[in-house]
């Protein structure tokens, strides 16, 4: 299903080890969705995509394969990336050096994903605290 030679988000990165994310047995995982469509989505937004999938009459493969053309709410925003993104490897929120394999150096997709997952975890914890 992946239309890219290399995955945008590799399976051994910090965000792939995030355990607080929901998975759906009848749909693809969020990272597979990102790697297949080339569209980055946060864990919170992925839930909305899953609801759209459930409302559709498409198979998971059909839905993901046609997501941008048929199911996205608005045109997908495209940003050309230029220049060099620099960060310190000791900034573990970005580098994942404390959780990634020794030979994994995150690309910009994986850095954004790690930050998105951190925000999602923080948001879930705050929601749980407010429910008490």
mmCIF file with all atom_site columns, C-alpha atoms in Angstrom, residues 30-80:
data_model
loop_
_atom_site.group_PDB
_atom_site.id
_atom_site.type_symbol
_atom_site.label_atom_id
_atom_site.label_alt_id
_atom_site.label_comp_id
_atom_site.label_asym_id
_atom_site.label_entity_id
_atom_site.label_seq_id
_atom_site.pdbx_PDB_ins_code
_atom_site.Cartn_x
_atom_site.Cartn_y
_atom_site.Cartn_z
_atom_site.occupancy
_atom_site.B_iso_or_equiv
_atom_site.pdbx_formal_charge
_atom_site.auth_seq_id
_atom_site.auth_comp_id
_atom_site.auth_asym_id
_atom_site.auth_atom_id
_atom_site.pdbx_PDB_model_num
ATOM 1  C CA . UNK A 1 30 ? -1.417  5.729  12.002 1.00 0.00 ? 30 UNK A CA 1
ATOM 2  C CA . UNK A 1 31 ? 2.182   5.328  10.864 1.00 0.00 ? 31 UNK A CA 1
ATOM 3  C CA . UNK A 1 32 ? 1.108   3.063  8.016  1.00 0.00 ? 32 UNK A CA 1
ATOM 4  C CA . UNK A 1 33 ? -1.463  5.706  7.037  1.00 0.00 ? 33 UNK A CA 1
ATOM 5  C CA . UNK A 1 34 ? 1.250   8.397  7.027  1.00 0.00 ? 34 UNK A CA 1
ATOM 6  C CA . UNK A 1 35 ? 3.696   6.235  5.082  1.00 0.00 ? 35 UNK A CA 1
ATOM 7  C CA . UNK A 1 36 ? 1.028   5.255  2.563  1.00 0.00 ? 36 UNK A CA 1
ATOM 8  C CA . UNK A 1 37 ? -0.573  8.648  1.938  1.00 0.00 ? 37 UNK A CA 1
ATOM 9  C CA . UNK A 1 38 ? 2.362   10.970 2.579  1.00 0.00 ? 38 UNK A CA 1
ATOM 10 C CA . UNK A 1 39 ? 0.056   13.024 4.809  1.00 0.00 ? 39 UNK A CA 1
ATOM 11 C CA . UNK A 1 40 ? 1.117   13.615 8.401  1.00 0.00 ? 40 UNK A CA 1
ATOM 12 C CA . UNK A 1 41 ? -1.640  13.272 11.006 1.00 0.00 ? 41 UNK A CA 1
ATOM 13 C CA . UNK A 1 42 ? -1.469  13.477 14.787 1.00 0.00 ? 42 UNK A CA 1
ATOM 14 C CA . UNK A 1 43 ? -2.885  10.744 17.021 1.00 0.00 ? 43 UNK A CA 1
ATOM 15 C CA . UNK A 1 44 ? -5.861  13.007 17.858 1.00 0.00 ? 44 UNK A CA 1
ATOM 16 C CA . UNK A 1 45 ? -6.691  13.698 14.212 1.00 0.00 ? 45 UNK A CA 1
ATOM 17 C CA . UNK A 1 46 ? -6.244  10.049 13.249 1.00 0.00 ? 46 UNK A CA 1
ATOM 18 C CA . UNK A 1 47 ? -9.319  9.233  15.334 1.00 0.00 ? 47 UNK A CA 1
ATOM 19 C CA . UNK A 1 48 ? -11.374 11.534 13.061 1.00 0.00 ? 48 UNK A CA 1
ATOM 20 C CA . UNK A 1 49 ? -9.959  9.779  10.008 1.00 0.00 ? 49 UNK A CA 1
ATOM 21 C CA . UNK A 1 50 ? -10.937 6.444  11.490 1.00 0.00 ? 50 UNK A CA 1
ATOM 22 C CA . UNK A 1 51 ? -14.517 7.703  11.995 1.00 0.00 ? 51 UNK A CA 1
ATOM 23 C CA . UNK A 1 52 ? -14.616 8.767  8.321  1.00 0.00 ? 52 UNK A CA 1
ATOM 24 C CA . UNK A 1 53 ? -13.408 5.304  7.358  1.00 0.00 ? 53 UNK A CA 1
ATOM 25 C CA . UNK A 1 54 ? -16.188 3.679  9.402  1.00 0.00 ? 54 UNK A CA 1
ATOM 26 C CA . UNK A 1 55 ? -18.781 5.885  7.665  1.00 0.00 ? 55 UNK A CA 1
ATOM 27 C CA . UNK A 1 56 ? -17.451 5.007  4.220  1.00 0.00 ? 56 UNK A CA 1
ATOM 28 C CA . UNK A 1 57 ? -18.236 1.811  2.375  1.00 0.00 ? 57 UNK A CA 1
ATOM 29 C CA . UNK A 1 58 ? -14.586 1.382  1.381  1.00 0.00 ? 58 UNK A CA 1
ATOM 30 C CA . UNK A 1 59 ? -12.103 -1.241 2.466  1.00 0.00 ? 59 UNK A CA 1
ATOM 31 C CA . UNK A 1 60 ? -9.140  0.013  4.464  1.00 0.00 ? 60 UNK A CA 1
ATOM 32 C CA . UNK A 1 61 ? -6.894  -0.277 1.374  1.00 0.00 ? 61 UNK A CA 1
ATOM 33 C CA . UNK A 1 62 ? -9.372  1.633  -0.811 1.00 0.00 ? 62 UNK A CA 1
ATOM 34 C CA . UNK A 1 63 ? -9.886  4.332  1.808  1.00 0.00 ? 63 UNK A CA 1
ATOM 35 C CA . UNK A 1 64 ? -6.175  4.917  2.361  1.00 0.00 ? 64 UNK A CA 1
ATOM 36 C CA . UNK A 1 65 ? -5.393  4.716  -1.361 1.00 0.00 ? 65 UNK A CA 1
ATOM 37 C CA . UNK A 1 66 ? -8.008  7.368  -2.159 1.00 0.00 ? 66 UNK A CA 1
ATOM 38 C CA . UNK A 1 67 ? -7.863  9.407  1.039  1.00 0.00 ? 67 UNK A CA 1
ATOM 39 C CA . UNK A 1 68 ? -6.532  12.678 -0.351 1.00 0.00 ? 68 UNK A CA 1
ATOM 40 C CA . UNK A 1 69 ? -8.811  12.710 -3.400 1.00 0.00 ? 69 UNK A CA 1
ATOM 41 C CA . UNK A 1 70 ? -12.044 11.425 -1.821 1.00 0.00 ? 70 UNK A CA 1
ATOM 42 C CA . UNK A 1 71 ? -12.042 11.641 1.959  1.00 0.00 ? 71 UNK A CA 1
ATOM 43 C CA . UNK A 1 72 ? -9.928  14.599 3.139  1.00 0.00 ? 72 UNK A CA 1
ATOM 44 C CA . UNK A 1 73 ? -12.093 17.449 4.478  1.00 0.00 ? 73 UNK A CA 1
ATOM 45 C CA . UNK A 1 74 ? -10.252 20.189 2.651  1.00 0.00 ? 74 UNK A CA 1
ATOM 46 C CA . UNK A 1 75 ? -7.410  20.204 0.163  1.00 0.00 ? 75 UNK A CA 1
ATOM 47 C CA . UNK A 1 76 ? -4.321  18.813 1.878  1.00 0.00 ? 76 UNK A CA 1
ATOM 48 C CA . UNK A 1 77 ? -1.825  21.561 2.640  1.00 0.00 ? 77 UNK A CA 1
ATOM 49 C CA . UNK A 1 78 ? 1.566   21.101 1.037  1.00 0.00 ? 78 UNK A CA 1
ATOM 50 C CA . UNK A 1 79 ? 4.672   22.888 2.301  1.00 0.00 ? 79 UNK A CA 1
ATOM 51 C CA . UNK A 1 80 ? 7.995   22.759 0.495  1.00 0.00 ? 80 UNK A CA 1
#
